[in-house]
Amino acid sequence: MRQGAQGSADTGNPWAAVGPAGAGVPSGQAQARVPQQAGAVRGEHTHSEPPLPVVPRARPVVQRASVRGQILAALRAALVAGDLRPGEVYSAPVLGERFGVSATPVREAMQQLALEGAVEVVPNRGFRVVERGVRELAELAEVRALIEVPVMLRLARTVPAERWAELRPLAEATVRAASSGCRATYAESDRGFHRAVLSLSGNEQLVQIAEDLHRRAQWPLVGGGPGIRGRADLMADAHEHTALLDALVARDLDVVRALVGEHFAGAAAAG
């Protein structure tokens, strides 16, 4: 996948994901002007018709939190797609111009990414995308396996087959996302499937921790790592989801253990 300052036209441009923040109605237009009644003179009242009410013109409501959330999602997609390149410094004002918004929501979104470990603050310059190596990705895969494998094995013993069947559309959605060849699209669908599986545990803290690790594992490595995951890699990864569901329905614990282990190992190796 091409890396650069902008996403490709085929997979959608992450920079165009957020429109302008909007503006209020210009001053002087906040209220509709009351038209003078026909035949009326200043200071006089007509008894045939009541005076027209003053109706304020509605102002558009801009949800700042919503704008920040949209930009955060777009920046996360740009990270996964490689449009925000490891080691590069990006300023909030410049990114704001790309998104068509002020620098403030961009800065707030970048600060959230800094808390997540995706970027680091560079005083008076902006935010640098963190450079990650193969070892870090392998460590993330190991931690994810330590958390998710025991949970999935426990769920395989307790969750009825009909509950697993409800997740079939999510598994199939990952296959469709993988067929697009877009890493950002697949990353979101992949997280959605894993989140739905782990949610059956009823442990929200576990779900949040696992998703944070999953998201970090999807960030690109320096130079693309051993090889940027192409469409074939994504398709193979996605088909493991449907195979995992089959094993969970059958309560085949050995296959579940093997598939989840291979799933994480493959993600770590691909980078």
XYZ file of C-alpha atoms in Angstrom:
271
model
C 0.000 0.000 0.000
C 1.351 3.384 -0.977
C 2.428 5.522 1.908
C 2.194 9.252 1.696
C 0.566 12.369 2.986
C -2.807 11.449 1.466
C -4.870 8.269 1.145
C -5.598 6.738 -2.255
C -8.727 7.437 -4.216
C -9.551 3.706 -4.296
C -9.732 3.214 -0.553
C -11.018 6.596 0.506
C -9.122 9.661 1.594
C -8.786 9.805 5.385
C -8.054 13.508 5.171
C -11.497 14.098 3.658
C -13.295 12.179 6.408
C -14.231 15.315 8.323
C -15.962 18.337 6.882
C -15.614 21.960 8.069
C -16.417 22.564 11.673
C -19.204 24.901 10.628
C -20.015 28.443 11.592
C -22.864 30.230 13.293
C -25.269 32.523 11.538
C -23.602 35.886 10.804
C -24.373 38.663 13.221
C -27.369 40.703 12.185
C -29.120 37.584 10.829
C -29.973 35.963 14.148
C -33.601 37.115 13.906
C -36.005 37.403 11.051
C -37.042 41.003 10.335
C -40.688 41.698 11.153
C -42.402 42.964 8.012
C -44.568 46.077 8.370
C -48.214 45.313 7.936
C -49.911 46.794 4.918
C -51.632 50.082 5.706
C -50.113 50.302 9.163
C -48.363 53.412 10.333
C -45.698 53.524 13.051
C -47.422 53.644 16.439
C -50.718 52.348 15.089
C -52.292 48.927 15.574
C -54.476 47.138 13.088
C -57.385 45.204 14.542
C -57.945 42.915 11.589
C -54.714 40.905 12.045
C -52.512 40.226 15.073
C -48.920 41.455 14.885
C -46.486 38.961 13.381
C -44.297 37.261 15.992
C -40.546 37.619 15.990
C -39.163 34.181 15.122
C -35.449 33.665 15.831
C -33.572 31.999 13.023
C -32.225 28.631 14.076
C -28.473 28.442 14.481
C -26.613 25.289 13.451
C -25.324 23.384 16.452
C -21.731 22.225 16.145
C -20.829 19.378 18.465
C -17.159 19.906 19.234
C -16.807 16.471 20.785
C -18.252 14.955 17.614
C -15.749 16.803 15.422
C -12.888 15.684 17.654
C -14.148 12.107 17.508
C -14.373 12.166 13.726
C -10.848 13.503 13.437
C -9.548 10.941 15.925
C -11.099 8.162 13.836
C -9.621 9.622 10.639
C -6.170 9.933 12.200
C -6.325 6.345 13.421
C -7.240 5.212 9.916
C -4.370 7.270 8.483
C -1.978 5.620 10.940
C -3.005 2.110 9.913
C -2.970 2.987 6.209
C 0.543 4.432 6.523
C -0.501 7.951 5.552
C 0.953 9.146 8.864
C 4.462 7.795 8.563
C 6.582 6.617 11.503
C 9.214 9.174 12.482
C 7.487 12.076 10.722
C 6.338 15.189 12.613
C 2.869 16.591 11.899
C 1.533 19.913 13.156
C -2.055 20.432 14.252
C -2.567 23.567 12.099
C -1.403 21.808 8.928
C -3.563 18.770 9.608
C -6.440 21.081 10.451
C -6.171 22.645 6.995
C -6.328 19.191 5.440
C -9.477 18.357 7.394
C -11.029 21.782 6.963
C -11.245 22.450 10.701
C -9.358 24.530 13.246
C -6.216 23.227 14.898
C -7.935 22.733 18.271
C -9.855 19.479 17.618
C -6.861 18.090 15.744
C -4.587 18.889 18.667
C -7.023 17.258 21.082
C -7.220 14.139 18.909
C -3.431 13.999 18.665
C -3.150 14.267 22.440
C -5.411 11.227 22.723
C -3.145 9.366 20.299
C -0.206 10.389 22.470
C -1.911 8.806 25.481
C -2.372 5.643 23.424
C 1.308 5.624 22.473
C 0.836 6.221 18.750
C 2.520 9.639 18.677
C 4.736 11.719 20.914
C 4.677 15.455 21.525
C 7.433 17.529 19.924
C 7.455 20.953 21.642
C 6.783 23.884 19.303
C 6.545 21.566 16.314
C 3.664 19.133 16.682
C 3.463 15.374 17.047
C 5.868 12.680 15.861
C 4.515 9.276 14.859
C 6.211 6.684 17.047
C 8.656 4.361 15.317
C 7.936 0.734 16.155
C 9.977 -2.358 15.501
C 9.302 -6.060 14.969
C 10.073 -6.878 18.585
C 7.339 -4.595 19.902
C 4.802 -6.143 17.537
C 5.788 -9.637 18.662
C 5.441 -8.603 22.304
C 1.969 -7.224 21.650
C 0.963 -10.471 19.941
C 2.229 -12.455 22.922
C 0.281 -10.348 25.422
C -2.872 -10.549 23.316
C -2.567 -14.325 23.179
C -2.100 -14.530 26.949
C -5.341 -12.591 27.413
C -7.574 -13.819 24.619
C -6.741 -17.523 24.298
C -7.879 -18.506 27.837
C -11.010 -16.373 27.466
C -11.949 -17.936 24.135
C -11.352 -21.445 25.471
C -13.638 -20.697 28.417
C -16.270 -19.223 26.110
C -16.032 -22.270 23.844
C -17.108 -24.421 26.784
C -20.003 -22.237 27.898
C -21.471 -20.183 25.040
C -24.251 -21.961 23.108
C -23.957 -22.431 19.366
C -26.755 -19.991 18.563
C -24.828 -17.144 20.201
C -21.811 -17.869 18.035
C -24.081 -17.913 14.981
C -25.009 -14.308 15.751
C -21.383 -13.329 15.129
C -21.283 -14.910 11.670
C -22.149 -11.621 9.884
C -19.217 -9.898 11.616
C -16.817 -12.636 10.515
C -18.113 -12.401 6.953
C -17.755 -8.619 7.107
C -14.023 -9.021 7.800
C -13.709 -11.101 4.628
C -15.397 -8.371 2.586
C -13.206 -5.732 4.203
C -10.092 -7.774 3.441
C -11.128 -8.134 -0.198
C -10.941 -4.352 -0.548
C -7.221 -4.493 0.180
C -7.522 -1.446 2.439
C -5.674 -1.976 5.698
C -7.638 0.698 7.546
C -10.994 -0.755 6.524
C -9.911 -4.247 7.483
C -8.406 -3.099 10.781
C -11.710 -1.629 11.932
C -13.674 -4.732 10.921
C -11.079 -7.019 12.534
C -11.344 -5.170 15.856
C -15.125 -5.314 15.663
C -15.123 -9.091 15.377
C -12.673 -9.639 18.234
C -14.546 -7.139 20.398
C -17.826 -8.994 19.826
C -16.251 -12.339 20.744
C -14.678 -11.048 23.954
C -17.852 -9.160 24.898
C -19.495 -12.530 25.485
C -17.284 -12.811 28.562
C -19.245 -10.001 30.195
C -15.980 -8.367 31.335
C -15.915 -4.813 29.969
C -12.462 -4.082 31.408
C -11.039 -7.065 29.565
C -12.692 -5.946 26.335
C -11.227 -2.439 26.607
C -7.716 -3.647 27.415
C -7.777 -6.212 24.596
C -9.000 -3.628 22.094
C -6.281 -1.175 23.093
C -3.637 -3.868 22.535
C -5.288 -4.842 19.254
C -5.285 -1.257 17.998
C -1.612 -0.805 18.871
C -0.782 -4.042 17.057
C -2.292 -2.603 13.868
C 0.013 0.412 13.632
C 2.629 0.087 10.876
C 6.264 -0.649 11.568
C 9.205 1.486 10.495
C 9.585 1.102 6.739
C 6.586 -1.208 6.608
C 8.215 -3.983 8.621
C 9.027 -7.361 7.041
C 6.381 -6.655 4.437
C 3.244 -4.567 4.276
C 0.186 -6.788 4.476
C -1.414 -7.003 1.084
C -4.820 -8.224 0.032
C -3.816 -11.904 0.141
C -2.517 -11.566 3.715
C -5.671 -9.780 4.814
C -7.880 -12.408 3.188
C -6.013 -15.234 4.922
C -6.345 -13.425 8.231
C -10.083 -12.836 7.701
C -10.824 -16.457 6.807
C -9.339 -17.457 10.149
C -12.285 -15.650 11.763
C -14.844 -17.871 10.043
C -12.786 -20.973 10.831
C -12.584 -19.883 14.471
C -16.373 -19.518 14.643
C -16.789 -23.027 13.243
C -14.463 -24.382 15.917
C -16.265 -22.452 18.670
C -19.627 -23.795 17.537
C -18.202 -27.332 17.539
C -16.511 -26.711 20.918
C -13.286 -28.086 19.472
C -10.878 -26.621 22.010
C -7.724 -27.868 20.294
C -8.659 -26.168 17.028
C -9.675 -22.972 18.851
C -6.313 -22.866 20.639
C -4.380 -23.491 17.415
C -6.345 -20.971 15.336
C -6.049 -18.144 17.852
C -2.329 -18.810 18.277
C -1.771 -18.810 14.514
C -3.917 -15.704 14.154
C -1.724 -13.679 16.491
C 1.510 -15.145 15.174
C 0.531 -14.291 11.611
C -0.313 -10.712 12.514
C 3.018 -10.307 14.306
C 4.992 -11.720 11.382
C 3.225 -9.627 8.731
C 3.690 -6.286 10.445
